[in-house]
Amino acid sequence: MRKNSEIQAIAPVPTHLDLVIRAERIIGTTGETGGSIGVRDGRIVAIEPLDSILTAKTVVELAADEVLLPGVVDAHVHVNDPGRTEWEGFPSATKAAAAGGVTTIIDMPLNSIPPTCDLAALEVKRKTAQDRVHVDVGFWGGAIPGNLADLRQLQDAGVFGFKCFLLHSGVDEFPALDATQLELAMREIRLFDGLLIVHAEDAQAIEHAPNSQGDKYSGFLRSRPRGAENLAVAQVIELARWTGCRVHILHVSSSDALPMIASARRDGVRITAETCPHYLSFAAEEIPDGATQFKCCPPIRESGNRELLWDGLREGTIDMVVSDHSPSTADLKCFDTGDFARAWGGISSLQLGLSAVWTEARLRGFSLLDVSRWMSRAPAEHAGLRRKGAIEVGYDADFCVFAPDDAFVVDAHRLHHKNAVTPYAARPLAGAVRSTWLRGNRIDIDNEPQGRLLARGEV
């Protein structure tokens, strides 16, 4: 964000505004400052000093304990709609997103039926979501065996990139790519400069790991060793090096992979990486046996590993933090037996990500500027959302009004997720979302949805 004195000198004060928000604390792209934000037709058209004479139909003055953040962009959400709407759906997911300060989500291609792996499935997905979303929603496509010819068509139709697995995805309708298929997909995607996002765990390494049995978290952790993740990341790096394809490593949980990613980037490999709030918040040593609400793949690892992931964010090796919201019904978590081998692997956290990350980040000396960069600007840039993720002139007026010093205890039954299952239940968190604004309108989840469906190239 430019300094106030610079802003004053650049342009005359706009008139005929729809909204002005005045805040003592605004998180811009380069720092924190006070100011007045002018909005017209859903876009930011002015950023002026706090005492500016900007006027509008609606003027909002934030309280002294509130900070104006860019709306969170969550580029890793499993909405599961259509097909598994008992797990989640577009209305419930986007209500949860809005309640958590998220103004844009990008939906993953699997866990819905059909998965978004061809044009017909994308059309089904869009029809299902149309007029039912409270925040803006985009879609990832899928790269699976046999759909190589569909990738360019999906790209042209507006998906933001393509997700693949290197081992069983958990659902049979979204099979994994083997090494040859992965290379072919990368070569095809490179032709149109698309993006491949990869669930990086090696199938053979998992097959040879000890089986997970019963309710011991330690047994489950041994069944998904960090070596499987490291091996898969190394494979993706080398194929990206050969093909020139842009690649992104999803939900990094193994800190061992970070030096490989940093080295590849120095070598010119076009690679980015994300991690998730649960890997930054929890530690394997603290997870009780039978607590299958903590199961996810790759798994939550030890506390020392967690701190190295924070170092990866500090150093810039990890670019962003996204939720990987992957909910299910309570019965699929097998709470009656606590059996980690049988329980569905996925963390439900879409509404809580911002507060969860801020809770841990502030303890390690990070600022709201850091958190905003990881959770808004970087995911938007990663997906090519050129008007999202920042408070800048010309950007969509997507805001989160955040009270960083507020504290609350998570009540899973008061979340807007369809199922009250989350490892954050009863966990104290810092930072409360007071309101969320989409294109200059405060989101009211009890009213008609105002979110839009986004397509790559239009945004």
Short mmCIF file of C-alpha atoms in Angstrom, two decimals:
data_model
loop_
_atom_site.label_atom_id
_atom_site.label_comp_id
_atom_site.label_asym_id
_atom_site.label_seq_id
_atom_site.Cartn_x
_atom_site.Cartn_y
_atom_site.Cartn_z
CA MET A 1 0.00 0.00 0.00
CA ARG A 2 1.31 3.46 -0.85
CA LYS A 3 1.86 5.99 1.89
CA ASN A 4 -0.95 8.46 2.46
CA SER A 5 1.10 11.42 1.21
CA GLU A 6 1.82 9.56 -2.03
CA ILE A 7 -1.84 8.67 -2.46
CA GLN A 8 -2.94 12.27 -2.15
CA ALA A 9 -0.59 13.37 -4.88
CA ILE A 10 -1.59 10.76 -7.46
CA ALA A 11 -5.25 11.37 -8.24
CA PRO A 12 -8.21 13.57 -7.39
CA VAL A 13 -10.66 12.32 -4.80
CA PRO A 14 -13.29 10.09 -6.48
CA THR A 15 -16.96 10.97 -6.21
CA HIS A 16 -20.20 8.96 -6.39
CA LEU A 17 -18.93 6.14 -4.20
CA ASP A 18 -21.06 3.26 -2.98
CA LEU A 19 -19.05 2.54 0.16
CA VAL A 20 -16.32 4.08 2.27
CA ILE A 21 -14.61 2.09 5.01
CA ARG A 22 -12.45 4.00 7.46
CA ALA A 23 -10.02 2.02 9.59
CA GLU A 24 -7.13 2.86 11.87
CA ARG A 25 -5.48 -0.38 10.79
CA ILE A 26 -5.50 -1.62 7.19
CA ILE A 27 -3.26 -4.44 6.01
CA GLY A 28 -1.90 -3.44 2.64
CA THR A 29 0.61 -5.22 0.46
CA THR A 30 3.64 -3.63 2.09
CA GLY A 31 2.53 -2.88 5.60
CA GLU A 32 -0.11 -1.62 7.98
CA THR A 33 -1.55 1.88 7.93
CA GLY A 34 -4.71 3.82 8.66
CA GLY A 35 -6.89 4.98 5.81
CA SER A 36 -10.18 5.30 3.99
CA ILE A 37 -11.14 2.82 1.29
CA GLY A 38 -13.50 4.01 -1.45
CA VAL A 39 -15.58 1.44 -3.34
CA ARG A 40 -17.63 1.79 -6.48
CA ASP A 41 -19.35 -1.00 -8.46
CA GLY A 42 -17.70 -3.65 -6.32
CA ARG A 43 -14.13 -2.44 -6.87
CA ILE A 44 -11.67 -0.44 -4.79
CA VAL A 45 -11.31 2.93 -6.53
CA ALA A 46 -9.55 4.96 -3.83
CA ILE A 47 -7.23 4.49 -0.89
CA GLU A 48 -6.97 7.78 0.95
CA PRO A 49 -5.81 9.06 4.35
CA LEU A 50 -7.99 8.33 7.36
CA ASP A 51 -9.18 11.96 7.51
CA SER A 52 -10.01 12.06 3.80
CA ILE A 53 -13.20 13.80 2.67
CA LEU A 54 -14.38 10.67 0.83
CA THR A 55 -18.15 10.28 1.10
CA ALA A 56 -20.49 7.54 -0.04
CA LYS A 57 -24.00 6.14 0.28
CA THR A 58 -22.64 3.91 3.06
CA VAL A 59 -19.81 4.89 5.38
CA VAL A 60 -18.42 2.31 7.82
CA GLU A 61 -15.99 3.22 10.58
CA LEU A 62 -14.19 0.28 12.12
CA ALA A 63 -13.68 0.08 15.86
CA ALA A 64 -10.24 0.71 17.31
CA ASP A 65 -9.73 -3.02 17.97
CA GLU A 66 -10.60 -4.03 14.38
CA VAL A 67 -8.26 -4.52 11.44
CA LEU A 68 -9.28 -4.44 7.78
CA LEU A 69 -7.76 -7.42 5.97
CA PRO A 70 -8.15 -8.52 2.37
CA GLY A 71 -10.67 -11.33 2.13
CA VAL A 72 -9.05 -14.72 2.58
CA VAL A 73 -8.58 -16.78 -0.60
CA ASP A 74 -8.79 -20.49 0.18
CA ALA A 75 -7.51 -22.35 -2.87
CA HIS A 76 -7.95 -25.85 -1.43
CA VAL A 77 -11.52 -26.76 -0.47
CA HIS A 78 -13.45 -30.00 -0.95
CA VAL A 79 -17.10 -28.99 -1.23
CA ASN A 80 -18.22 -32.54 -2.26
CA ASP A 81 -21.23 -31.20 -4.16
CA PRO A 82 -22.89 -32.87 -6.06
CA GLY A 83 -22.78 -36.52 -5.10
CA ARG A 84 -21.69 -36.43 -1.46
CA THR A 85 -23.72 -33.52 -0.19
CA GLU A 86 -24.24 -35.24 3.16
CA TRP A 87 -20.52 -34.50 3.71
CA GLU A 88 -20.76 -30.83 2.66
CA GLY A 89 -22.42 -28.67 0.01
CA PHE A 90 -22.07 -25.29 -1.65
CA PRO A 91 -24.53 -23.49 0.70
CA SER A 92 -22.98 -24.82 3.93
CA ALA A 93 -19.37 -24.55 2.73
CA THR A 94 -19.72 -20.96 1.56
CA LYS A 95 -21.58 -19.92 4.70
CA ALA A 96 -18.68 -21.34 6.72
CA ALA A 97 -16.21 -19.58 4.46
CA ALA A 98 -17.92 -16.21 4.89
CA ALA A 99 -18.11 -16.65 8.66
CA GLY A 100 -14.36 -17.25 8.65
CA GLY A 101 -13.37 -14.20 6.59
CA VAL A 102 -12.98 -16.17 3.35
CA THR A 103 -14.30 -14.40 0.25
CA THR A 104 -13.07 -16.80 -2.46
CA ILE A 105 -12.70 -20.57 -2.53
CA ILE A 106 -11.47 -22.88 -5.27
CA ASP A 107 -13.18 -26.26 -5.18
CA MET A 108 -11.23 -29.48 -5.60
CA PRO A 109 -12.28 -31.86 -8.39
CA LEU A 110 -12.75 -34.97 -6.26
CA ASN A 111 -15.16 -36.20 -3.60
CA SER A 112 -17.99 -34.82 -5.71
CA ILE A 113 -19.70 -37.18 -8.15
CA PRO A 114 -18.86 -36.86 -10.96
CA PRO A 115 -15.32 -35.58 -10.35
CA THR A 116 -14.40 -32.53 -12.41
CA CYS A 117 -12.35 -34.36 -15.03
CA ASP A 118 -14.13 -33.41 -18.26
CA LEU A 119 -16.34 -30.65 -19.64
CA ALA A 120 -19.59 -32.42 -18.85
CA ALA A 121 -18.61 -32.82 -15.20
CA LEU A 122 -17.54 -29.17 -14.99
CA GLU A 123 -20.92 -28.12 -16.32
CA VAL A 124 -22.66 -30.29 -13.71
CA LYS A 125 -20.53 -28.68 -11.02
CA ARG A 126 -21.34 -25.15 -12.19
CA LYS A 127 -25.07 -25.84 -12.43
CA THR A 128 -25.00 -27.29 -8.92
CA ALA A 129 -23.23 -24.24 -7.51
CA GLN A 130 -25.11 -21.55 -9.47
CA ASP A 131 -27.05 -19.14 -7.23
CA ARG A 132 -26.14 -21.19 -4.11
CA VAL A 133 -22.82 -19.64 -3.05
CA HIS A 134 -22.25 -16.90 -0.50
CA VAL A 135 -18.65 -16.26 -1.63
CA ASP A 136 -16.96 -16.40 -5.01
CA VAL A 137 -16.13 -19.91 -6.19
CA GLY A 138 -13.75 -21.27 -8.80
CA PHE A 139 -12.93 -24.84 -9.78
CA TRP A 140 -9.88 -27.03 -10.19
CA GLY A 141 -9.92 -29.73 -12.85
CA GLY A 142 -8.64 -33.25 -12.37
CA ALA A 143 -5.82 -35.13 -14.09
CA ILE A 144 -6.54 -38.85 -14.01
CA PRO A 145 -5.64 -41.83 -16.23
CA GLY A 146 -7.35 -41.55 -19.60
CA ASN A 147 -8.36 -37.87 -19.59
CA LEU A 148 -5.29 -36.38 -21.26
CA ALA A 149 -7.42 -35.10 -24.15
CA ASP A 150 -9.77 -33.37 -21.72
CA LEU A 151 -7.15 -31.18 -20.07
CA ARG A 152 -6.91 -28.47 -22.72
CA GLN A 153 -10.70 -28.31 -23.00
CA LEU A 154 -11.04 -27.86 -19.26
CA GLN A 155 -8.35 -25.18 -19.32
CA ASP A 156 -10.18 -23.30 -22.06
CA ALA A 157 -13.42 -23.65 -20.08
CA GLY A 158 -11.89 -21.82 -17.13
CA VAL A 159 -10.58 -24.27 -14.53
CA PHE A 160 -7.64 -22.86 -12.58
CA GLY A 161 -5.39 -25.90 -12.96
CA PHE A 162 -5.36 -29.65 -12.53
CA LYS A 163 -5.07 -31.83 -9.47
CA CYS A 164 -3.58 -35.31 -9.46
CA PHE A 165 -2.74 -38.02 -6.95
CA LEU A 166 0.27 -40.31 -6.96
CA LEU A 167 -1.50 -42.92 -4.81
CA HIS A 168 -5.10 -43.92 -4.14
CA SER A 169 -7.12 -40.76 -3.60
CA GLY A 170 -9.55 -42.30 -1.13
CA VAL A 171 -12.36 -42.43 -3.71
CA ASP A 172 -12.38 -44.89 -6.59
CA GLU A 173 -13.76 -42.46 -9.17
CA PHE A 174 -10.57 -40.34 -8.99
CA PRO A 175 -7.67 -42.74 -9.71
CA ALA A 176 -4.00 -41.92 -9.33
CA LEU A 177 -1.42 -41.29 -12.04
CA ASP A 178 1.60 -43.56 -12.35
CA ALA A 179 5.01 -42.14 -13.25
CA THR A 180 4.48 -42.40 -17.01
CA GLN A 181 1.00 -40.86 -16.84
CA LEU A 182 2.32 -38.06 -14.62
CA GLU A 183 4.98 -37.16 -17.16
CA LEU A 184 2.46 -37.22 -20.01
CA ALA A 185 0.10 -34.97 -18.04
CA MET A 186 2.93 -32.52 -17.33
CA ARG A 187 3.96 -32.40 -20.99
CA GLU A 188 0.36 -31.76 -22.06
CA ILE A 189 -0.22 -29.07 -19.44
CA ARG A 190 3.08 -27.40 -20.32
CA LEU A 191 1.84 -26.91 -23.90
CA PHE A 192 -0.73 -24.38 -22.71
CA ASP A 193 1.24 -23.20 -19.65
CA GLY A 194 -1.26 -24.65 -17.22
CA LEU A 195 -0.69 -25.60 -13.59
CA LEU A 196 -0.50 -29.11 -12.10
CA ILE A 197 -1.17 -29.39 -8.36
CA VAL A 198 -0.03 -32.64 -6.80
CA HIS A 199 -0.94 -34.74 -3.78
CA ALA A 200 2.61 -35.94 -3.24
CA GLU A 201 2.83 -39.29 -1.47
CA ASP A 202 4.50 -42.24 -3.16
CA ALA A 203 2.23 -45.26 -3.58
CA GLN A 204 4.96 -47.91 -3.34
CA ALA A 205 6.46 -46.34 -0.24
CA ILE A 206 3.04 -46.39 1.43
CA GLU A 207 2.51 -50.01 0.38
CA HIS A 208 5.76 -51.04 2.08
CA ALA A 209 5.11 -49.04 5.24
CA PRO A 210 3.69 -50.77 8.34
CA ASN A 211 -0.07 -51.22 8.25
CA SER A 212 -2.16 -48.93 10.43
CA GLN A 213 -4.25 -50.93 12.86
CA GLY A 214 -6.53 -49.90 15.68
CA ASP A 215 -6.76 -46.69 17.61
CA LYS A 216 -3.08 -45.81 18.06
CA TYR A 217 -2.15 -42.55 16.36
CA SER A 218 1.49 -43.58 16.43
CA GLY A 219 0.61 -46.59 14.28
CA PHE A 220 -1.21 -44.43 11.76
CA LEU A 221 1.75 -42.04 11.61
CA ARG A 222 4.12 -44.93 10.83
CA SER A 223 1.82 -46.02 8.02
CA ARG A 224 2.28 -42.65 6.22
CA PRO A 225 6.01 -42.00 6.66
CA ARG A 226 7.55 -38.71 5.66
CA GLY A 227 9.79 -40.69 3.30
CA ALA A 228 6.78 -41.39 1.11
CA GLU A 229 6.11 -37.68 0.84
CA ASN A 230 9.77 -36.84 0.26
CA LEU A 231 10.09 -39.42 -2.52
CA ALA A 232 7.00 -38.13 -4.30
CA VAL A 233 8.13 -34.51 -4.06
CA ALA A 234 11.50 -35.48 -5.54
CA GLN A 235 9.75 -37.23 -8.43
CA VAL A 236 7.54 -34.23 -9.14
CA ILE A 237 10.55 -31.90 -9.08
CA GLU A 238 12.53 -33.96 -11.57
CA LEU A 239 9.59 -34.33 -13.96
CA ALA A 240 8.92 -30.60 -13.72
CA ARG A 241 12.59 -29.98 -14.45
CA TRP A 242 12.41 -32.17 -17.59
CA THR A 243 9.08 -30.92 -18.90
CA GLY A 244 9.08 -27.26 -17.82
CA CYS A 245 5.57 -27.66 -16.38
CA ARG A 246 4.42 -25.38 -13.56
CA VAL A 247 3.79 -27.54 -10.48
CA HIS A 248 2.48 -26.99 -6.99
CA ILE A 249 2.94 -29.30 -4.00
CA LEU A 250 -0.25 -29.59 -1.99
CA HIS A 251 -0.46 -29.75 1.82
CA VAL A 252 3.23 -30.14 2.64
CA SER A 253 3.51 -31.98 5.96
CA SER A 254 7.12 -33.23 5.83
CA SER A 255 9.70 -30.59 6.59
CA ASP A 256 12.27 -32.84 4.91
CA ALA A 257 10.81 -31.81 1.55
CA LEU A 258 11.55 -28.12 2.04
CA PRO A 259 15.27 -28.15 1.11
CA MET A 260 14.39 -30.03 -2.09
CA ILE A 261 11.75 -27.46 -3.01
CA ALA A 262 14.08 -24.55 -2.25
CA SER A 263 16.89 -26.11 -4.28
CA ALA A 264 14.63 -26.81 -7.24
CA ARG A 265 13.39 -23.25 -7.20
CA ARG A 266 16.96 -21.93 -7.26
CA ASP A 267 17.56 -24.16 -10.27
CA GLY A 268 14.66 -22.55 -12.12
CA VAL A 269 12.06 -25.26 -11.63
CA ARG A 270 8.64 -23.61 -11.56
CA ILE A 271 7.41 -24.97 -8.26
CA THR A 272 5.35 -23.59 -5.39
CA ALA A 273 4.14 -25.19 -2.16
CA GLU A 274 1.44 -24.85 0.46
CA THR A 275 0.79 -26.11 3.93
CA CYS A 276 -2.33 -26.11 6.09
CA PRO A 277 -3.45 -24.78 9.48
CA HIS A 278 -3.58 -28.25 11.03
CA TYR A 279 0.08 -28.96 10.25
CA LEU A 280 0.96 -25.62 11.85
CA SER A 281 -1.31 -26.02 14.88
CA PHE A 282 -1.17 -29.62 16.07
CA ALA A 283 1.58 -32.10 16.90
CA ALA A 284 1.50 -35.89 16.72
CA GLU A 285 2.64 -36.25 20.34
CA GLU A 286 -0.51 -34.44 21.51
CA ILE A 287 -3.09 -36.43 19.52
CA PRO A 288 -4.97 -38.92 21.72
CA ASP A 289 -5.41 -42.48 20.59
CA GLY A 290 -8.76 -42.96 18.88
CA ALA A 291 -9.08 -39.23 18.05
CA THR A 292 -9.80 -39.83 14.37
CA GLN A 293 -10.97 -36.24 13.89
CA PHE A 294 -7.22 -35.54 13.54
CA LYS A 295 -6.71 -38.03 10.71
CA CYS A 296 -5.60 -36.55 7.42
CA CYS A 297 -3.24 -37.58 4.64
CA PRO A 298 -0.42 -36.80 4.71
CA PRO A 299 -0.62 -36.88 8.49
CA ILE A 300 0.01 -34.35 11.22
CA ARG A 301 3.60 -34.97 12.29
CA GLU A 302 5.77 -34.30 15.32
CA SER A 303 6.23 -30.94 17.05
CA GLY A 304 9.79 -30.51 15.78
CA ASN A 305 8.57 -31.02 12.23
CA ARG A 306 5.83 -28.45 12.84
CA GLU A 307 8.36 -25.82 13.85
CA LEU A 308 10.37 -26.48 10.70
CA LEU A 309 7.24 -25.87 8.64
CA TRP A 310 6.95 -22.48 10.34
CA ASP A 311 10.58 -21.87 9.38
CA GLY A 312 9.62 -22.77 5.80
CA LEU A 313 7.02 -20.02 5.85
CA ARG A 314 9.49 -17.57 7.37
CA GLU A 315 12.06 -18.34 4.66
CA GLY A 316 9.52 -18.30 1.83
CA THR A 317 9.94 -21.94 0.78
CA ILE A 318 6.29 -22.49 1.65
CA ASP A 319 4.30 -19.89 -0.25
CA MET A 320 0.84 -20.10 1.26
CA VAL A 321 -1.52 -21.57 3.84
CA VAL A 322 -4.85 -23.06 2.74
CA SER A 323 -7.38 -25.15 4.62
CA ASP A 324 -7.63 -28.44 2.69
CA HIS A 325 -11.14 -28.52 4.13
CA SER A 326 -12.09 -32.17 3.62
CA PRO A 327 -15.14 -32.95 5.71
CA SER A 328 -17.21 -36.10 6.07
CA THR A 329 -20.13 -37.39 8.09
CA ALA A 330 -19.38 -38.40 11.67
CA ASP A 331 -19.88 -42.11 11.01
CA LEU A 332 -17.03 -42.13 8.48
CA LYS A 333 -14.68 -41.01 11.24
CA CYS A 334 -15.36 -44.32 13.08
CA PHE A 335 -15.62 -42.70 16.49
CA ASP A 336 -17.18 -45.91 17.84
CA THR A 337 -13.91 -47.81 17.36
CA GLY A 338 -11.34 -45.04 16.92
CA ASP A 339 -9.80 -47.12 14.14
CA PHE A 340 -7.42 -44.89 12.19
CA ALA A 341 -7.11 -47.42 9.38
CA ARG A 342 -10.83 -47.31 8.59
CA ALA A 343 -11.62 -43.68 9.38
CA TRP A 344 -11.97 -41.09 6.61
CA GLY A 345 -8.89 -38.90 6.35
CA GLY A 346 -9.75 -35.23 6.23
CA ILE A 347 -9.76 -32.13 8.43
CA SER A 348 -12.78 -29.86 8.65
CA SER A 349 -11.61 -26.28 9.20
CA LEU A 350 -12.85 -23.90 6.51
CA GLN A 351 -14.43 -21.48 8.99
CA LEU A 352 -11.47 -21.53 11.38
CA GLY A 353 -8.36 -21.24 9.23
CA LEU A 354 -7.64 -17.54 9.71
CA SER A 355 -8.02 -17.64 13.48
CA ALA A 356 -6.09 -20.92 13.77
CA VAL A 357 -3.12 -19.59 11.81
CA TRP A 358 -3.12 -16.23 13.60
CA THR A 359 -3.23 -17.97 16.99
CA GLU A 360 -0.01 -19.81 16.24
CA ALA A 361 1.67 -17.16 14.09
CA ARG A 362 1.55 -14.44 16.74
CA LEU A 363 3.30 -16.76 19.21
CA ARG A 364 6.21 -17.04 16.78
CA GLY A 365 6.62 -13.34 16.09
CA PHE A 366 4.73 -13.13 12.80
CA SER A 367 2.44 -10.22 11.93
CA LEU A 368 -0.97 -9.91 10.34
CA LEU A 369 0.85 -8.77 7.21
CA ASP A 370 2.55 -12.19 7.09
CA VAL A 371 -0.71 -14.05 7.65
CA SER A 372 -2.48 -12.00 5.00
CA ARG A 373 0.30 -12.69 2.51
CA TRP A 374 0.07 -16.45 3.12
CA MET A 375 -3.73 -16.67 3.14
CA SER A 376 -4.87 -13.98 0.70
CA ARG A 377 -2.30 -12.60 -1.70
CA ALA A 378 -0.23 -15.75 -2.35
CA PRO A 379 -3.19 -18.09 -3.00
CA ALA A 380 -4.75 -15.49 -5.30
CA GLU A 381 -1.54 -15.11 -7.29
CA HIS A 382 -1.08 -18.89 -7.37
CA ALA A 383 -4.49 -19.36 -8.98
CA GLY A 384 -4.27 -16.33 -11.26
CA LEU A 385 -6.98 -14.37 -9.45
CA ARG A 386 -5.66 -10.98 -10.47
CA ARG A 387 -8.29 -8.89 -8.63
CA LYS A 388 -8.33 -10.87 -5.39
CA GLY A 389 -6.21 -11.14 -2.29
CA ALA A 390 -5.10 -7.56 -1.69
CA ILE A 391 -6.40 -4.12 -0.75
CA GLU A 392 -5.33 -2.19 -3.82
CA VAL A 393 -6.99 0.18 -6.28
CA GLY A 394 -8.61 -1.86 -9.04
CA TYR A 395 -9.09 -4.95 -6.89
CA ASP A 396 -12.42 -6.42 -5.84
CA ALA A 397 -13.66 -4.89 -2.60
CA ASP A 398 -13.37 -8.17 -0.69
CA PHE A 399 -12.63 -7.55 2.99
CA CYS A 400 -12.42 -9.29 6.33
CA VAL A 401 -12.99 -7.19 9.45
CA PHE A 402 -10.83 -8.96 12.03
CA ALA A 403 -10.42 -8.42 15.77
CA PRO A 404 -6.97 -9.94 16.41
CA ASP A 405 -7.10 -9.67 20.19
CA ASP A 406 -10.49 -11.29 20.61
CA ALA A 407 -10.44 -14.88 21.85
CA PHE A 408 -12.99 -17.66 21.68
CA VAL A 409 -13.33 -21.38 22.26
CA VAL A 410 -14.44 -23.41 19.26
CA ASP A 411 -17.93 -24.89 19.56
CA ALA A 412 -18.16 -27.36 16.69
CA HIS A 413 -21.97 -27.28 16.80
CA ARG A 414 -22.02 -23.55 16.09
CA LEU A 415 -19.90 -23.79 12.96
CA HIS A 416 -21.62 -23.62 9.59
CA HIS A 417 -19.93 -26.79 8.32
CA LYS A 418 -22.59 -29.40 7.59
CA ASN A 419 -21.08 -31.84 10.11
CA ALA A 420 -19.91 -30.86 13.59
CA VAL A 421 -16.63 -32.77 13.32
CA THR A 422 -13.33 -30.92 13.68
CA PRO A 423 -10.10 -31.37 15.65
CA TYR A 424 -10.42 -27.71 16.67
CA ALA A 425 -13.46 -28.46 18.88
CA ALA A 426 -13.00 -26.93 22.36
CA ARG A 427 -9.70 -25.34 21.27
CA PRO A 428 -9.13 -21.70 22.29
CA LEU A 429 -8.28 -19.47 19.33
CA ALA A 430 -7.22 -15.86 19.00
CA GLY A 431 -8.74 -13.51 16.48
CA ALA A 432 -12.41 -13.19 15.63
CA VAL A 433 -13.98 -12.35 12.28
CA ARG A 434 -16.47 -9.54 12.88
CA SER A 435 -17.74 -9.24 9.28
CA THR A 436 -16.90 -10.29 5.73
CA TRP A 437 -17.46 -8.15 2.63
CA LEU A 438 -17.74 -9.37 -0.95
CA ARG A 439 -17.36 -6.77 -3.72
CA GLY A 440 -18.36 -3.99 -1.34
CA ASN A 441 -21.37 -5.74 0.19
CA ARG A 442 -21.41 -7.13 3.70
CA ILE A 443 -22.21 -10.84 3.50
CA ASP A 444 -25.35 -11.86 5.34
CA ILE A 445 -25.52 -15.64 5.22
CA ASP A 446 -29.20 -15.56 6.19
CA ASN A 447 -30.06 -13.73 2.97
CA GLU A 448 -29.89 -14.77 -0.67
CA PRO A 449 -26.38 -15.81 -1.78
CA GLN A 450 -24.46 -13.14 -3.69
CA GLY A 451 -21.35 -15.10 -4.64
CA ARG A 452 -20.27 -15.59 -8.25
CA LEU A 453 -18.70 -18.48 -10.13
CA LEU A 454 -15.22 -17.62 -11.35
CA ALA A 455 -13.37 -18.80 -14.41
CA ARG A 456 -9.64 -18.54 -15.14
CA GLY A 457 -8.97 -15.69 -17.53
CA GLU A 458 -12.02 -13.71 -16.46
CA VAL A 459 -10.44 -12.71 -13.17
#
